[in-house]
XYZ file of C-alpha atoms in Angstrom:
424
model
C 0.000 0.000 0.000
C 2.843 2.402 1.009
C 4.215 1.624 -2.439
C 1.184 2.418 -4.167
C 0.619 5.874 -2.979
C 3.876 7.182 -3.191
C 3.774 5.804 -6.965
C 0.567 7.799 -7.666
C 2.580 11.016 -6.053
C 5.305 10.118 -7.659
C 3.133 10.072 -11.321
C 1.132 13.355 -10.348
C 4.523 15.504 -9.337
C 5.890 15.077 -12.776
C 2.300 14.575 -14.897
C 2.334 18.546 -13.595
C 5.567 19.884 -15.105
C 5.842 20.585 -18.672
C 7.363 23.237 -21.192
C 6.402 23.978 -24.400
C 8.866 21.499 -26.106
C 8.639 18.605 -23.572
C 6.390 16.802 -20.924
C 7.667 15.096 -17.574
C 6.268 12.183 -16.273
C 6.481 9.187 -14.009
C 6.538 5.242 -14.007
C 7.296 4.151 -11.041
C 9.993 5.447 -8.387
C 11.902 2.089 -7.985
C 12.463 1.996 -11.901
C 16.029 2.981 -13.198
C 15.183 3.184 -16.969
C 18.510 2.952 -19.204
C 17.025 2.150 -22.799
C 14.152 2.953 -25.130
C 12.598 2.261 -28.417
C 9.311 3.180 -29.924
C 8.809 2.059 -33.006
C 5.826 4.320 -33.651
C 4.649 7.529 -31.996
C 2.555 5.451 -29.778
C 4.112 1.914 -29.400
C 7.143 1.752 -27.535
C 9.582 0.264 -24.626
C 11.382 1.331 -22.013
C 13.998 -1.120 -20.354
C 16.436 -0.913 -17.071
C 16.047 -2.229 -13.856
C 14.045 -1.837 -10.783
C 14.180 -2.419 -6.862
C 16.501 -0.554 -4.329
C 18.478 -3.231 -2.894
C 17.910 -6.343 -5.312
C 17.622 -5.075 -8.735
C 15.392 -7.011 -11.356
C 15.474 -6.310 -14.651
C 12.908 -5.333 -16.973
C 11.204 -4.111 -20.228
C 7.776 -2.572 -20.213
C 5.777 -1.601 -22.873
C 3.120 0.884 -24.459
C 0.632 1.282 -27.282
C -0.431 4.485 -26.342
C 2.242 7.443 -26.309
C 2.825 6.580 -22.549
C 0.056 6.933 -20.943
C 0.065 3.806 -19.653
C 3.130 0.795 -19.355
C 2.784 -3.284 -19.336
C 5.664 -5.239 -18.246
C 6.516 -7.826 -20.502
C 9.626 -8.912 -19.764
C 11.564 -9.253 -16.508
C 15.078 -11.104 -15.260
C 15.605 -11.676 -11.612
C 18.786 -9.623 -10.644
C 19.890 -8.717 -13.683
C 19.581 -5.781 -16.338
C 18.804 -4.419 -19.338
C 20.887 -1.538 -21.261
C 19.947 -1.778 -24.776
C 16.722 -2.279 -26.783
C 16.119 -2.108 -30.347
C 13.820 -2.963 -33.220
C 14.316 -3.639 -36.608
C 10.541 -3.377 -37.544
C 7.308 -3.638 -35.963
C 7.654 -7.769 -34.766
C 11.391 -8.044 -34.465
C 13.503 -6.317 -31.774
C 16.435 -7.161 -29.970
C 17.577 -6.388 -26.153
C 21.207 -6.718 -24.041
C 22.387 -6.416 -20.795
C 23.026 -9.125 -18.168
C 21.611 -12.157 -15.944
C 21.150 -13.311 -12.498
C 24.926 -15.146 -13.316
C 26.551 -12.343 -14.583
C 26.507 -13.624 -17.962
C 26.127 -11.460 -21.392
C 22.690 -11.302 -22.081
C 20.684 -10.437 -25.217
C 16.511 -10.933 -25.542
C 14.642 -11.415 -28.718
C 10.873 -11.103 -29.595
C 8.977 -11.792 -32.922
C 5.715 -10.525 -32.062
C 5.694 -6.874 -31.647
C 7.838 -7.151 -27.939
C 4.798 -8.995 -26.394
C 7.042 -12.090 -25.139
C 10.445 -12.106 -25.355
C 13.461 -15.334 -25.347
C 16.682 -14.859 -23.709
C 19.790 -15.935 -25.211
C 23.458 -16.328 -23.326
C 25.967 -14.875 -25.458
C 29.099 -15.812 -23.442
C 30.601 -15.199 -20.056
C 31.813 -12.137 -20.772
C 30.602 -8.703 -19.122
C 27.460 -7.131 -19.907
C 25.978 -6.455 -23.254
C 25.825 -2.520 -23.602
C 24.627 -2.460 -27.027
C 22.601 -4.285 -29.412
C 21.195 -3.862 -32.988
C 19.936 -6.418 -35.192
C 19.942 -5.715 -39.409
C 16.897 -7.956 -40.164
C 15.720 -10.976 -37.814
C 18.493 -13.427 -38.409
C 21.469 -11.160 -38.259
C 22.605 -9.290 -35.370
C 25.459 -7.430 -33.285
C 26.120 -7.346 -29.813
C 28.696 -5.429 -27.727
C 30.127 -5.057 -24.527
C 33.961 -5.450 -23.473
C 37.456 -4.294 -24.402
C 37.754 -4.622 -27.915
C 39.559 -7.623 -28.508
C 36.667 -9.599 -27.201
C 33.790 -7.116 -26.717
C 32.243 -7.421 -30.392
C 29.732 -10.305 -31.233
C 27.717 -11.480 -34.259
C 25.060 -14.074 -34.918
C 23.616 -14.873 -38.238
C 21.178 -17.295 -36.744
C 18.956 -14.789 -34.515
C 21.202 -15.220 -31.606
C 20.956 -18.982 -31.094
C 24.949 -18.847 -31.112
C 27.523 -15.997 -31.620
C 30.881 -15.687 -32.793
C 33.635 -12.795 -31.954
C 34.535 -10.041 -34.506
C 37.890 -9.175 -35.191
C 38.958 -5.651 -34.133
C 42.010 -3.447 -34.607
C 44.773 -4.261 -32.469
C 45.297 -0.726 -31.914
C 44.292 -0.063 -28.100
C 42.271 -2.794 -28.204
C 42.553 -4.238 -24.433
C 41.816 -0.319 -23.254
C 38.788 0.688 -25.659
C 35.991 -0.383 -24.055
C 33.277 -1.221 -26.164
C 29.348 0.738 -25.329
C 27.328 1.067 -28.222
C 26.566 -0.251 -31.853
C 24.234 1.008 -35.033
C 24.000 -0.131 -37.881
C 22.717 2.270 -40.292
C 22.568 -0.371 -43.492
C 22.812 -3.371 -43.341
C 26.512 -3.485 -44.487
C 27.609 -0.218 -42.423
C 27.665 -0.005 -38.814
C 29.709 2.355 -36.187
C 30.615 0.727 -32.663
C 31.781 3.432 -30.081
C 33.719 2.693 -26.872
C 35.297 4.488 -24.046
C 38.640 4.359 -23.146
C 39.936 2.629 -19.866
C 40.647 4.947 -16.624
C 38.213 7.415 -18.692
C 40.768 8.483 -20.981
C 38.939 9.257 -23.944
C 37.361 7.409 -26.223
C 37.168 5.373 -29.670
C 34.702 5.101 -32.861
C 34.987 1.938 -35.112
C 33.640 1.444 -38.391
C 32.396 -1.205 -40.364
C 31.626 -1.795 -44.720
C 31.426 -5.005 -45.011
C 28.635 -6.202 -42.459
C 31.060 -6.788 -39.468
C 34.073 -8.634 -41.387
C 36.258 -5.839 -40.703
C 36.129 -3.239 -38.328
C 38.554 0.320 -38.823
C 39.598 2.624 -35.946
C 37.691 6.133 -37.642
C 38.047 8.171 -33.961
C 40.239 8.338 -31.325
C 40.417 10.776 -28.469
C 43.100 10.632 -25.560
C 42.127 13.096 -22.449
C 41.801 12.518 -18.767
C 38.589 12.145 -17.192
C 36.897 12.308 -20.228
C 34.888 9.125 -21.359
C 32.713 8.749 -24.720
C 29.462 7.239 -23.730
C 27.032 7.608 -26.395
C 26.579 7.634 -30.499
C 24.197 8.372 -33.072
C 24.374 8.170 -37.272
C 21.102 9.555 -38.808
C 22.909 7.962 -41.548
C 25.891 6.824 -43.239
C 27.742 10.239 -43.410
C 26.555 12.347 -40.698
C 26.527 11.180 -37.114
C 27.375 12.660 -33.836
C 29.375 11.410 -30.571
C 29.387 12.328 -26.603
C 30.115 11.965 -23.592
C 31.502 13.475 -20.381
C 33.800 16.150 -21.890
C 32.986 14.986 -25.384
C 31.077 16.047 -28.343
C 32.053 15.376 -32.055
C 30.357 15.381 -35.490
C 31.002 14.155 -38.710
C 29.499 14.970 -41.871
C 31.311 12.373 -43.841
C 31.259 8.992 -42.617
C 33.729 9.698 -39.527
C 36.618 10.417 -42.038
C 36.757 13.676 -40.099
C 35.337 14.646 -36.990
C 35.099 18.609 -35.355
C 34.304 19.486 -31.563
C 30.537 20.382 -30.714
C 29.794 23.680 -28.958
C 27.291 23.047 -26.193
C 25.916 25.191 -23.586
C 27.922 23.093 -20.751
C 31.179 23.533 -22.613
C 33.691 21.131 -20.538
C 31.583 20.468 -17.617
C 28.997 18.475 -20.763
C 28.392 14.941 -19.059
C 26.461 13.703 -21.823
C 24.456 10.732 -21.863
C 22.903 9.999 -25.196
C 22.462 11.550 -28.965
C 19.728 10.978 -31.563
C 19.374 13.015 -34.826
C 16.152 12.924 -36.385
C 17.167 14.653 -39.978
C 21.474 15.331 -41.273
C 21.161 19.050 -39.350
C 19.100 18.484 -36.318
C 19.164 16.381 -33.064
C 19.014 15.717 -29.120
C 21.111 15.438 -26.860
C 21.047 14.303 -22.743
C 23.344 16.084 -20.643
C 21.966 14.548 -17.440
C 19.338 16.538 -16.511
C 18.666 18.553 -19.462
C 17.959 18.097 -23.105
C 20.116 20.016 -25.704
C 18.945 20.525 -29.403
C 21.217 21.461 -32.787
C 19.764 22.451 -36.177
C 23.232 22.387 -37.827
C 24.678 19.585 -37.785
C 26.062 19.312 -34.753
C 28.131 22.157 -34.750
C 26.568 24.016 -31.866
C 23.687 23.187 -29.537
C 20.967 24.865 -27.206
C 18.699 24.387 -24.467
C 15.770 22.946 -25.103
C 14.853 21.111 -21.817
C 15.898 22.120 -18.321
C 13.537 19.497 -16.097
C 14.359 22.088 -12.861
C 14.878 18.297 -10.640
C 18.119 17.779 -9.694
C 17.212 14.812 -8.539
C 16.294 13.244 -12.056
C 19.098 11.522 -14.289
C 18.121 11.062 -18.120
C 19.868 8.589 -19.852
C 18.484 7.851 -23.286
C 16.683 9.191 -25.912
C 14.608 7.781 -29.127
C 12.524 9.204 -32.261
C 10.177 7.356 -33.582
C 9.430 10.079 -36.428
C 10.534 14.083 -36.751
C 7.919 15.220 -34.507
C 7.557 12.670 -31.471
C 10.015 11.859 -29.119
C 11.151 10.254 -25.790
C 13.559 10.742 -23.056
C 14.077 8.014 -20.502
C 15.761 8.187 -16.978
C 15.700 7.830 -13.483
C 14.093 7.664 -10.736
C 11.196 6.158 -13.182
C 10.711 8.970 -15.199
C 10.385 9.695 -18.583
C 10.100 13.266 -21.170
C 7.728 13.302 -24.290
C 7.827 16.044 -26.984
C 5.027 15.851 -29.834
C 6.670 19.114 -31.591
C 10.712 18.028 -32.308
C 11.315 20.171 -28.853
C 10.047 22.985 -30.994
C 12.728 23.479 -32.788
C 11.198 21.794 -36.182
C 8.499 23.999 -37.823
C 7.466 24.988 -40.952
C 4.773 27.875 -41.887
C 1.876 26.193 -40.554
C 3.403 24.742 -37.792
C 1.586 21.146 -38.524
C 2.058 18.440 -36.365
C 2.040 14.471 -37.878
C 0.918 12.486 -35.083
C 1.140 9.047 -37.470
C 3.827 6.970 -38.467
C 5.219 5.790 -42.050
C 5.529 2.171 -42.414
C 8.303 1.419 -45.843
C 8.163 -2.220 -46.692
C 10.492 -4.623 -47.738
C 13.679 -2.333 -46.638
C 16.058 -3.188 -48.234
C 14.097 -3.446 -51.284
C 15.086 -4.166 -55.165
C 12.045 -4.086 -57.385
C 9.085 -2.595 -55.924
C 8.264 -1.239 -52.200
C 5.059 0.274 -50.034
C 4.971 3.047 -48.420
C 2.171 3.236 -46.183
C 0.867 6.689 -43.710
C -0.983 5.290 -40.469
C -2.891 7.294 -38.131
C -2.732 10.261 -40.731
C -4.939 13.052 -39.325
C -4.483 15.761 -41.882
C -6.561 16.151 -44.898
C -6.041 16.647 -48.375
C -3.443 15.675 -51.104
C -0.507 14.076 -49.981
C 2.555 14.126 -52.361
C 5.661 11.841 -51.870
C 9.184 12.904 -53.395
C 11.941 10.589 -53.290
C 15.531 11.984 -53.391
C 19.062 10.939 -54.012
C 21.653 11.825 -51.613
C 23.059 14.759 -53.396
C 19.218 16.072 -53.406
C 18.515 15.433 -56.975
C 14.584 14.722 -57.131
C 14.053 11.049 -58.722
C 10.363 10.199 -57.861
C 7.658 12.168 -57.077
C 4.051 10.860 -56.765
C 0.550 11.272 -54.818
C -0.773 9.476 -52.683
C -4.040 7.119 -52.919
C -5.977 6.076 -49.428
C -2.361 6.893 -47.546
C -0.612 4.065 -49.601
C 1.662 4.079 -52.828
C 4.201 1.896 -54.372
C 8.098 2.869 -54.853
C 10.052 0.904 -58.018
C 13.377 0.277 -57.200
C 14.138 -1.264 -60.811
C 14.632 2.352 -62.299
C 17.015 3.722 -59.130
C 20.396 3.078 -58.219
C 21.719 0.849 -54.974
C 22.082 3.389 -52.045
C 20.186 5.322 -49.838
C 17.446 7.818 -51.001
C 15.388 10.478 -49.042
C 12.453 10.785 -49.129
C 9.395 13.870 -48.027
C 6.126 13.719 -47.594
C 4.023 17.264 -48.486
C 0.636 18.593 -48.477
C -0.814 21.831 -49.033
C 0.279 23.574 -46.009
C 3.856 21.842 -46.126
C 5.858 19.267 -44.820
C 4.445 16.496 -42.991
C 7.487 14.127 -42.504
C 10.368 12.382 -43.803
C 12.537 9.695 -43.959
C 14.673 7.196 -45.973
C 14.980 4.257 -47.779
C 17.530 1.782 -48.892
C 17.489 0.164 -52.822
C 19.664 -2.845 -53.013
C 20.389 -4.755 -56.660
């Protein structure tokens, strides 16, 4: 009973505190959320542990924007750090077990139930991302035997080769994938001296050293590629962005300058993004270059510790104690003239595709024409067409292999956008 009511304070403190960018609210107290994913604006997960003493760790789910949370997963003192899906069925989690062992969790239906698979008995999985449902990546280690693949939807795993260079002091955090050939793994350096960003072509065959920093009490601790050129890393001390595939990287100017303690990065387009710098919420529209407030929560009790897009428009911020920030307006730093808001999501299917794909607009609330224009990635337009009951079809037989861009318009402007990859 005591539990109870100081949950439902607990929910009513921060159900009461909101800007005009983001919304504060409240699980429950005991929760220590480290990781979430929505894969819509409304469906989504949140993952950490709970309990004060004896933790137990858990993912919880919701189908509607947060306003309420079902746990569907839990492991008796143990955690989760990591979630991610690849679509709508399939998504992947990591962390650890009651044993200590490296942990990663599967589900194939939409993160209702979930399997648990023991990658090895090495330290905790930190990261985790999965390319389609078979093939997947798991980190969490020095580098010379941090890095993990299956190709069998992580029934067994195997260890990836990494550069020797520093590779018993980089310690490896996070992975993405941003096709399914390309992926970035970032680590932080032992005695938090720095930090390390590795890149792979070739689907995890080879891995190349693309970042290194060297500087005491500094520690890289988070990572985010909107895509395969321009991505953004940080940390305590830390903040870098490249715009070309991390061949070169220049220093981020935030409001906390060297006292930034960073926590996580997410870009929603190449020029803007979040980023969590503890207790507040930092925004860029160029790049990376420089960034603003555009959340100070005013608790200084509250730790935020990951962030997730579904689309441009919604957002989440997860942290603890229990406690998690919502934006429906890109933290108002996204408008255009009419200031519309696309509370929907777009579903692209198959991705990767060769010959012909859907693109589907669910939950669309605006009337009127809808107009789709695809683009290459030096912003030449290749496709443009209109949309018939929220549903067209792409072909892929008259485009190139790469990635393409693509925008959704009506008459009062943009709605949304996004990508998609054509494969021969």
């Amino acid at each position: 009973m005591k539990k109870q009511v100081l949950s439902l304070l607990f929910l009513t403190m921060f159900s009461d505190y909101s800007t005009a960018q983001w919304s504060l609210y409240g699980t429950d107290p005991e929760d220590q959320l480290k990781t979430t994913h929505f894969i819509d604006a409304n469906t989504g997960f949140a993952a950490g542990s709970s309990g004060f003493i004896y933790f137990t760790g858990f993912v919880i789910k919701t189908t509607n924007g947060g306003s309420s949370w079902v746990k569907v997963f839990e492991e008796d003192e143990g955690e989760i750090k990591d979630l991610h899906f690849t679509n709508n069925n399939f998504g992947a989690g990591g962390g650890f077990n009651s044993n200590g062992d490296a942990l990663v969790i599967t589900s194939n239906n939409g993160g209702n139930s979930w399997s648990s698979h023991i990658v090895d008995d090495g330290p905790t999985i930190y990261g985790v991302h999965f390319t389609d449902e078979n093939n997947g990546y798991a980190v969490g280690g020095y580098a010379y035997k941090g890095a993990r693949k299956t190709t069998n939807g992580g029934q067994t795993w195997t260890l990836m080769d990494m550069p020797q260079e520093d590779n018993d002091q980089n310690f490896l955090l996070g992975i993405q994938f941003v096709t399914p050939s390309i992926g970035y793994i970032h680590a932080e350096k032992n005695g938090f001296k720095g930090g390390a960003v590795y890149k792979t072509i070739d689907a995890g065959v080879t891995w190349s050293l693309v970042f290194t920093r060297n500087g005491q009490n500094e520690t890289l601790d988070a990572m985010h590629f909107y895509d395969e050129m321009h991505g953004v890393v940080v940390g305590e001390k830390i903040s870098f962005y490249t715009s070309d595939g991390g061949a070169n990287w220049l220093p981020c100017t935030t409001p906390a300058g060297s006292d930034l303690d960073a926590r996580a990065v997410f870009m929603i387009s190449e020029t803007t993004g979040f980023m969590i710098d503890v207790r507040d919420i930092y925004g860029t529209t160029d790049g990376g270059e420089t960034w603003q407030i555009n959340m100070n929560n005013g608790f200084n009790v509250l730790n935020l510790d990951d962030i997730h897009f579904p689309n441009q428009q919604t957002g989440y911020a997860v942290g603890s104690p229990g406690v998690y920030a919502k934006t429906i307006n890109s933290g108002g730093i996204l408008t255009n003239a009419k200031e519309q808001v696309y509370y929907g999501n777009v579903d692209v299917y198959p991705t990767p595709f060769s010959h012909m794909a859907t693109i589907e607009l669910k939950g669309l609330e605006l009337k009127g024409e809808k107009t789709f224009l695809l683009f290459n990635s030096t912003g030449q337009l290749m496709q443009e067409f209109i949309f018939e009951n929220n549903r067209l079809e792409i072909n892929g037989e008259e485009l190139n292999s790469g990635i393409y861009y693509f925008k959704i318009n009506n008459r009062e402007g943009v709605l949304t956008t996004g990508k998609v990859v054509v494969m021969e």
